[in-house]
Tab-separated table of C-alpha atoms in Angstrom:
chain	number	residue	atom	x	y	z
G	5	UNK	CA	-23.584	-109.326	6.101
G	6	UNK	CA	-23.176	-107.082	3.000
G	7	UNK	CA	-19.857	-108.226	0.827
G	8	UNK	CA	-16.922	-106.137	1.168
G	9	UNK	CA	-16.003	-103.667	-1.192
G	10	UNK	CA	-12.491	-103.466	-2.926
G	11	UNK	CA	-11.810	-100.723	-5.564
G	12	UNK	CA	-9.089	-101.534	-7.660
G	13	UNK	CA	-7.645	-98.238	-8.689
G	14	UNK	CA	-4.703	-98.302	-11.310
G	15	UNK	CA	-3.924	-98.198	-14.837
G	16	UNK	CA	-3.803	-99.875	-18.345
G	17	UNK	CA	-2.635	-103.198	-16.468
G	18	UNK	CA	-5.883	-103.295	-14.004
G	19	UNK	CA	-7.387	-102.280	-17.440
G	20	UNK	CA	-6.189	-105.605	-18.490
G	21	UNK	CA	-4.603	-103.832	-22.029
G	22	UNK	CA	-2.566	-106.526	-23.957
G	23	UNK	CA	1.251	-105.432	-25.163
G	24	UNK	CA	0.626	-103.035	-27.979
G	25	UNK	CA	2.635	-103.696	-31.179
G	26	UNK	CA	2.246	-99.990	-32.477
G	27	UNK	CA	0.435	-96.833	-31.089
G	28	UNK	CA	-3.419	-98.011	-32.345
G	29	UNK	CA	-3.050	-101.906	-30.977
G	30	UNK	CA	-6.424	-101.471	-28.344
G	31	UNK	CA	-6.614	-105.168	-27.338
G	32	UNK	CA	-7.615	-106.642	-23.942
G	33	UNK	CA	-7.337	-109.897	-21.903
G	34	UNK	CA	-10.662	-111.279	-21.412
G	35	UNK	CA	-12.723	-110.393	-17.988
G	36	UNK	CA	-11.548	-113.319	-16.274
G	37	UNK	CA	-7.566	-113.006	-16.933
G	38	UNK	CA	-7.719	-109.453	-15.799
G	39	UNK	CA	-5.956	-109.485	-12.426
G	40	UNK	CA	-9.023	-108.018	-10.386
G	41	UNK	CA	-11.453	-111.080	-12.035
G	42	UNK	CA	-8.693	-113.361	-11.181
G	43	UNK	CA	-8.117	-111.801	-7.491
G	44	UNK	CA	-12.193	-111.963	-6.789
G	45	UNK	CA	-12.232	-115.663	-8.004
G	46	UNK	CA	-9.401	-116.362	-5.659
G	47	UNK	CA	-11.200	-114.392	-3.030
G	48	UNK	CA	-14.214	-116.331	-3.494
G	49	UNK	CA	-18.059	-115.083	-2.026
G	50	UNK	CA	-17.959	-111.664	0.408
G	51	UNK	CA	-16.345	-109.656	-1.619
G	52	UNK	CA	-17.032	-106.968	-4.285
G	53	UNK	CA	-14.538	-106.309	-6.607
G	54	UNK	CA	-14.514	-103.140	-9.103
G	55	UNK	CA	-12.413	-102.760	-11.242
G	56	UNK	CA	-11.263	-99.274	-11.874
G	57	UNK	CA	-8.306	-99.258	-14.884
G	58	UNK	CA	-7.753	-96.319	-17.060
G	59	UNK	CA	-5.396	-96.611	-20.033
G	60	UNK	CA	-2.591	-93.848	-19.566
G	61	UNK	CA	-3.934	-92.597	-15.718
G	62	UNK	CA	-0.900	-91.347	-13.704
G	63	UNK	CA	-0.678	-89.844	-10.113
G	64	UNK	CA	-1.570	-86.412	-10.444
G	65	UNK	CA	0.015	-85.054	-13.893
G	66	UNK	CA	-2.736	-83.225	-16.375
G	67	UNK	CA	-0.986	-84.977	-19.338
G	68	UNK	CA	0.105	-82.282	-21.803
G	69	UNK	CA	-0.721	-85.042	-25.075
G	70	UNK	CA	-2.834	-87.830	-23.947
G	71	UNK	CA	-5.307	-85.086	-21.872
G	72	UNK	CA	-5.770	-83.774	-18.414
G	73	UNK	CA	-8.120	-86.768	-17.596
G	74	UNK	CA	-5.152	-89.238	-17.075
G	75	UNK	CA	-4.906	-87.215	-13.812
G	76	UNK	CA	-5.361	-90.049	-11.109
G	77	UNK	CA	-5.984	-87.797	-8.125
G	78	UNK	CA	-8.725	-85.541	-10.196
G	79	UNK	CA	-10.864	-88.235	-10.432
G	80	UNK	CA	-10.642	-90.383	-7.514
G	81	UNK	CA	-12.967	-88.674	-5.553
G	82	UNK	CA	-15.866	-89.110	-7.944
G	83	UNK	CA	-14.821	-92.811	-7.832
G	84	UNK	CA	-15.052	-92.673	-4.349
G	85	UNK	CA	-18.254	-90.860	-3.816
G	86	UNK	CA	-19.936	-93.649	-6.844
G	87	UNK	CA	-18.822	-96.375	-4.952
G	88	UNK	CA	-19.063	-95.896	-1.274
G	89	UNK	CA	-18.781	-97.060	1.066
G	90	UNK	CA	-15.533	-98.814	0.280
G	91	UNK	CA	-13.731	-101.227	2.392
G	92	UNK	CA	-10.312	-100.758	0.448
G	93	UNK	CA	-8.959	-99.132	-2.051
G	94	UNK	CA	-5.896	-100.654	-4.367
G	95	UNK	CA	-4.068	-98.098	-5.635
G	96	UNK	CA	-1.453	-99.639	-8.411
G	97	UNK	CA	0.074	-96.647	-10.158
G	98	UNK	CA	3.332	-95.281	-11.087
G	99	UNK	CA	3.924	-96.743	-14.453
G	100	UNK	CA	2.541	-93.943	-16.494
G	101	UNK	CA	4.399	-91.164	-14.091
G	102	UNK	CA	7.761	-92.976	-15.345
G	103	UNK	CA	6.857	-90.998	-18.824
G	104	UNK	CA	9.762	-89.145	-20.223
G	105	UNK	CA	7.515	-86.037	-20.723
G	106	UNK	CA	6.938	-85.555	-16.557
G	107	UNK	CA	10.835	-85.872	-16.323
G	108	UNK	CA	10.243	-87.114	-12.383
G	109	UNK	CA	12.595	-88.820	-9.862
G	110	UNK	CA	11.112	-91.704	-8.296
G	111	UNK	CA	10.783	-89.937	-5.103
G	112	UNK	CA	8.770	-87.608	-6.782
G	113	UNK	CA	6.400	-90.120	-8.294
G	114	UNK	CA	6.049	-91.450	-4.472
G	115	UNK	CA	5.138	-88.403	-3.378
G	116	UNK	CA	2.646	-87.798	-6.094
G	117	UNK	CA	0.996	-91.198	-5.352
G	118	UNK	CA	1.056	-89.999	-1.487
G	119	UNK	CA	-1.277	-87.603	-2.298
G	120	UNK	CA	-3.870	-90.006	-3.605
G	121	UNK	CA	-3.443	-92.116	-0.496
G	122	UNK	CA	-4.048	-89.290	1.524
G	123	UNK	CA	-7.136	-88.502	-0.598
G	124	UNK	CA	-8.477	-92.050	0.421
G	125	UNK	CA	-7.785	-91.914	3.688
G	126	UNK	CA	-8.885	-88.506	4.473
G	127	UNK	CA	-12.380	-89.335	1.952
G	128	UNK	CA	-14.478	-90.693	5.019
G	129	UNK	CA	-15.839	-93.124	2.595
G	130	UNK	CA	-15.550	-96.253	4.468
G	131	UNK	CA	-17.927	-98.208	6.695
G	132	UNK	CA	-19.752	-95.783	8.834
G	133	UNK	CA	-18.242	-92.952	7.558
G	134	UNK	CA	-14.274	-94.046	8.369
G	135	UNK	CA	-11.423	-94.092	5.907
G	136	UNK	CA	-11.327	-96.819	3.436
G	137	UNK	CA	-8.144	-99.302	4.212
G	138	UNK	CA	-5.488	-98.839	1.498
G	139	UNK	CA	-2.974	-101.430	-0.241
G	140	UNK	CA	-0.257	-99.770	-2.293
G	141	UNK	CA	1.517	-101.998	-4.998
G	142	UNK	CA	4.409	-101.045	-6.542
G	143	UNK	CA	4.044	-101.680	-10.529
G	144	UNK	CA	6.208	-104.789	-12.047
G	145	UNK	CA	9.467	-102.357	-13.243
G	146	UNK	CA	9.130	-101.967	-16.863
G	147	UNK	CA	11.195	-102.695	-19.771
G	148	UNK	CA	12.693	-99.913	-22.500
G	149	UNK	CA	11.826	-102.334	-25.453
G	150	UNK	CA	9.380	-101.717	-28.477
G	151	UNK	CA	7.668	-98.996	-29.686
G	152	UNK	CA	6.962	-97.438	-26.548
G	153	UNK	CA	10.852	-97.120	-25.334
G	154	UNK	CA	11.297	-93.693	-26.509
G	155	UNK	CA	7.857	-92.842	-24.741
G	156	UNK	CA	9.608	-93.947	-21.389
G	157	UNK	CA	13.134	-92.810	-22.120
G	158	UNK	CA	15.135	-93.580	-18.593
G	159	UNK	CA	12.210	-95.177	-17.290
G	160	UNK	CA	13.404	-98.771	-16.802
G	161	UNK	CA	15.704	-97.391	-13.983
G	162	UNK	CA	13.586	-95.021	-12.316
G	163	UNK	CA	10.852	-98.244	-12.068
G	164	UNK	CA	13.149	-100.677	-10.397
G	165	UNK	CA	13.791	-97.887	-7.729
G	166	UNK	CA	10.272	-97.276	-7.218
G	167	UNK	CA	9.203	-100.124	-4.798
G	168	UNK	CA	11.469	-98.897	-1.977
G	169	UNK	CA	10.027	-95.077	-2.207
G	170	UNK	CA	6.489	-97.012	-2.194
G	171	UNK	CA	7.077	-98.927	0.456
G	172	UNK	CA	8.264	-96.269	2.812
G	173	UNK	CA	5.284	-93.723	1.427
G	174	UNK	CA	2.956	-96.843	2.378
G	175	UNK	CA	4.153	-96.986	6.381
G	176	UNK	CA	4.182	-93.363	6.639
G	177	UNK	CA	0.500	-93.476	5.568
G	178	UNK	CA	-0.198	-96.826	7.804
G	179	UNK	CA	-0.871	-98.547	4.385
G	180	UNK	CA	-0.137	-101.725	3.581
G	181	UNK	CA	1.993	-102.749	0.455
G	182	UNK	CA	2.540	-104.965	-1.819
G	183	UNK	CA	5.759	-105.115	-4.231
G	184	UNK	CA	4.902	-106.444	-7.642
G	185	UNK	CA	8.731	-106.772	-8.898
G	186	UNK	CA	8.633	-110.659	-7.552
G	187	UNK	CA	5.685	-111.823	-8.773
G	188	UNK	CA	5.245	-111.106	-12.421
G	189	UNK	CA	7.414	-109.315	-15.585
G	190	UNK	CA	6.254	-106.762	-18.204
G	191	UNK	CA	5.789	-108.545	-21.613
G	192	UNK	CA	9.067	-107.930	-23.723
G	193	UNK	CA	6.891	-106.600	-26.498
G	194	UNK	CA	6.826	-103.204	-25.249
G	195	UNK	CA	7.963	-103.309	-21.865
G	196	UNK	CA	5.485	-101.742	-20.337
G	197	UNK	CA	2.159	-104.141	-19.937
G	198	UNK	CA	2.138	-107.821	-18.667
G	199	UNK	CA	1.618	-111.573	-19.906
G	200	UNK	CA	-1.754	-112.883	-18.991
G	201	UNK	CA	0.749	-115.400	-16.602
G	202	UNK	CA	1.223	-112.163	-15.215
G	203	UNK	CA	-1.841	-110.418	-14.641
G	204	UNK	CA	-2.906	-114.048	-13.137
G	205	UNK	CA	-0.300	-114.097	-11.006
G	206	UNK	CA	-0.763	-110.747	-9.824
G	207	UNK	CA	-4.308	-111.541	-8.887
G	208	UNK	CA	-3.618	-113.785	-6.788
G	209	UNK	CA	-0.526	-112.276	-4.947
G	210	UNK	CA	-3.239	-109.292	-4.410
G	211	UNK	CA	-6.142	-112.116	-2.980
G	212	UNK	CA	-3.000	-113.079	-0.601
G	213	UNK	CA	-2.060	-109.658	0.437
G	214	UNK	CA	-6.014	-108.794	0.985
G	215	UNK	CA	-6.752	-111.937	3.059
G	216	UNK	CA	-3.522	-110.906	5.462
G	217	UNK	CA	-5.479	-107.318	6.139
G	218	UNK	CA	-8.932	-108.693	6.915
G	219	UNK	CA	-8.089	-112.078	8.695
């Protein structure tokens, strides 16, 4: 039986990108304290696990500074298409949406991340041509702290009330979901990326939340 495919689809934090101290800080946790390492280790043999973590992606924003490829739902389907077929997708975005330069509600970053969703689940890139499954996590709330706060200006608030839009997006969609917000905190250095205690735990919340959709 061929392994199951997961495609982790999210943002600096399935990137694994350390808290920057100023605006050209590019480190990274090593492979195997990135949360998707630590989810496949957890998940142990049968499963594929890709990792797909962009710096700065968001829902479906062309960024006006950082460039029009941060635009989450303009490149899924290429992702798709290069790694079909796919038994589940993860989609953990939202962070990057909470940018003071989109000036969103939370609602509206829900809807935005609905659209992906729908992408997957309308893509036909599954097993024998059906829809992929989908898990939606709702990103640990972030922190106004550091260099970044005036980046995310109001953010902090608009993150915390994030999880319930999610979560309701996710049963419209019959997806299942996962909120972030008890399991792991945003390093204080600039509020917006995690601990490597965090991405671990993380991992392993997700290996938990996987097993309960495929038995």
């Amino acid at each position: 039986m061929a392994d199951r495919v997961i495609l982790c689809f999210g943002d600096s934090n399935t990137h694994g990108t350390r808290a920057m101290r100023d605006i050209t800080d590019r480190r990274r946790f090593a492979r195997d304290q990135r949360w998707p390492s630590v989810m496949a280790a957890e998940l142990g043999a049968g499963w594929e696990v890709i990792p797909e973590g962009h710096p700065g992606r968001n829902a479906v924003f062309d960024d006006p500074i950082e460039g029009a490829h941060k635009n989450g739902l303009a490149v899924l389907p290429a992702l798709l298409e290069t790694h079909r077929p796919i038994d589940l997708v993860i989609v953990m975005l939202g962070t990057n949406d909470l940018k003071a330069r989109f000036s969103v509600p939370a609602s509206d970053i829900a809807i935005g991340l609905e659209r992906v969703v729908l992408a997957i689940r309308q893509s036909g890139l599954g097993p024998q041509n059906a829809a992929p499954k989908v898990l939606v996590a709702a990103p640990v709330p972030i922190k106004e702290t550091g260099f970044l706060a005036p980046m995310f200006a109001g953010g902090a608030e608009k993150s915390r009330a994030l999880a319930g839009f999610l979560r309701e997006m996710a049963d419209r969609q019959g997806a299942a979901f996962i909120d972030l917000a008890p399991v792991a905190e945003v390093d204080p250095t600039d509020g917006i990326h995690l601990t490597a205690e965090a991405q671990g735990a993380i991992g392993r919340a997700m290996a938990g939340a996987v097993r309960g959709m495929f038995g």
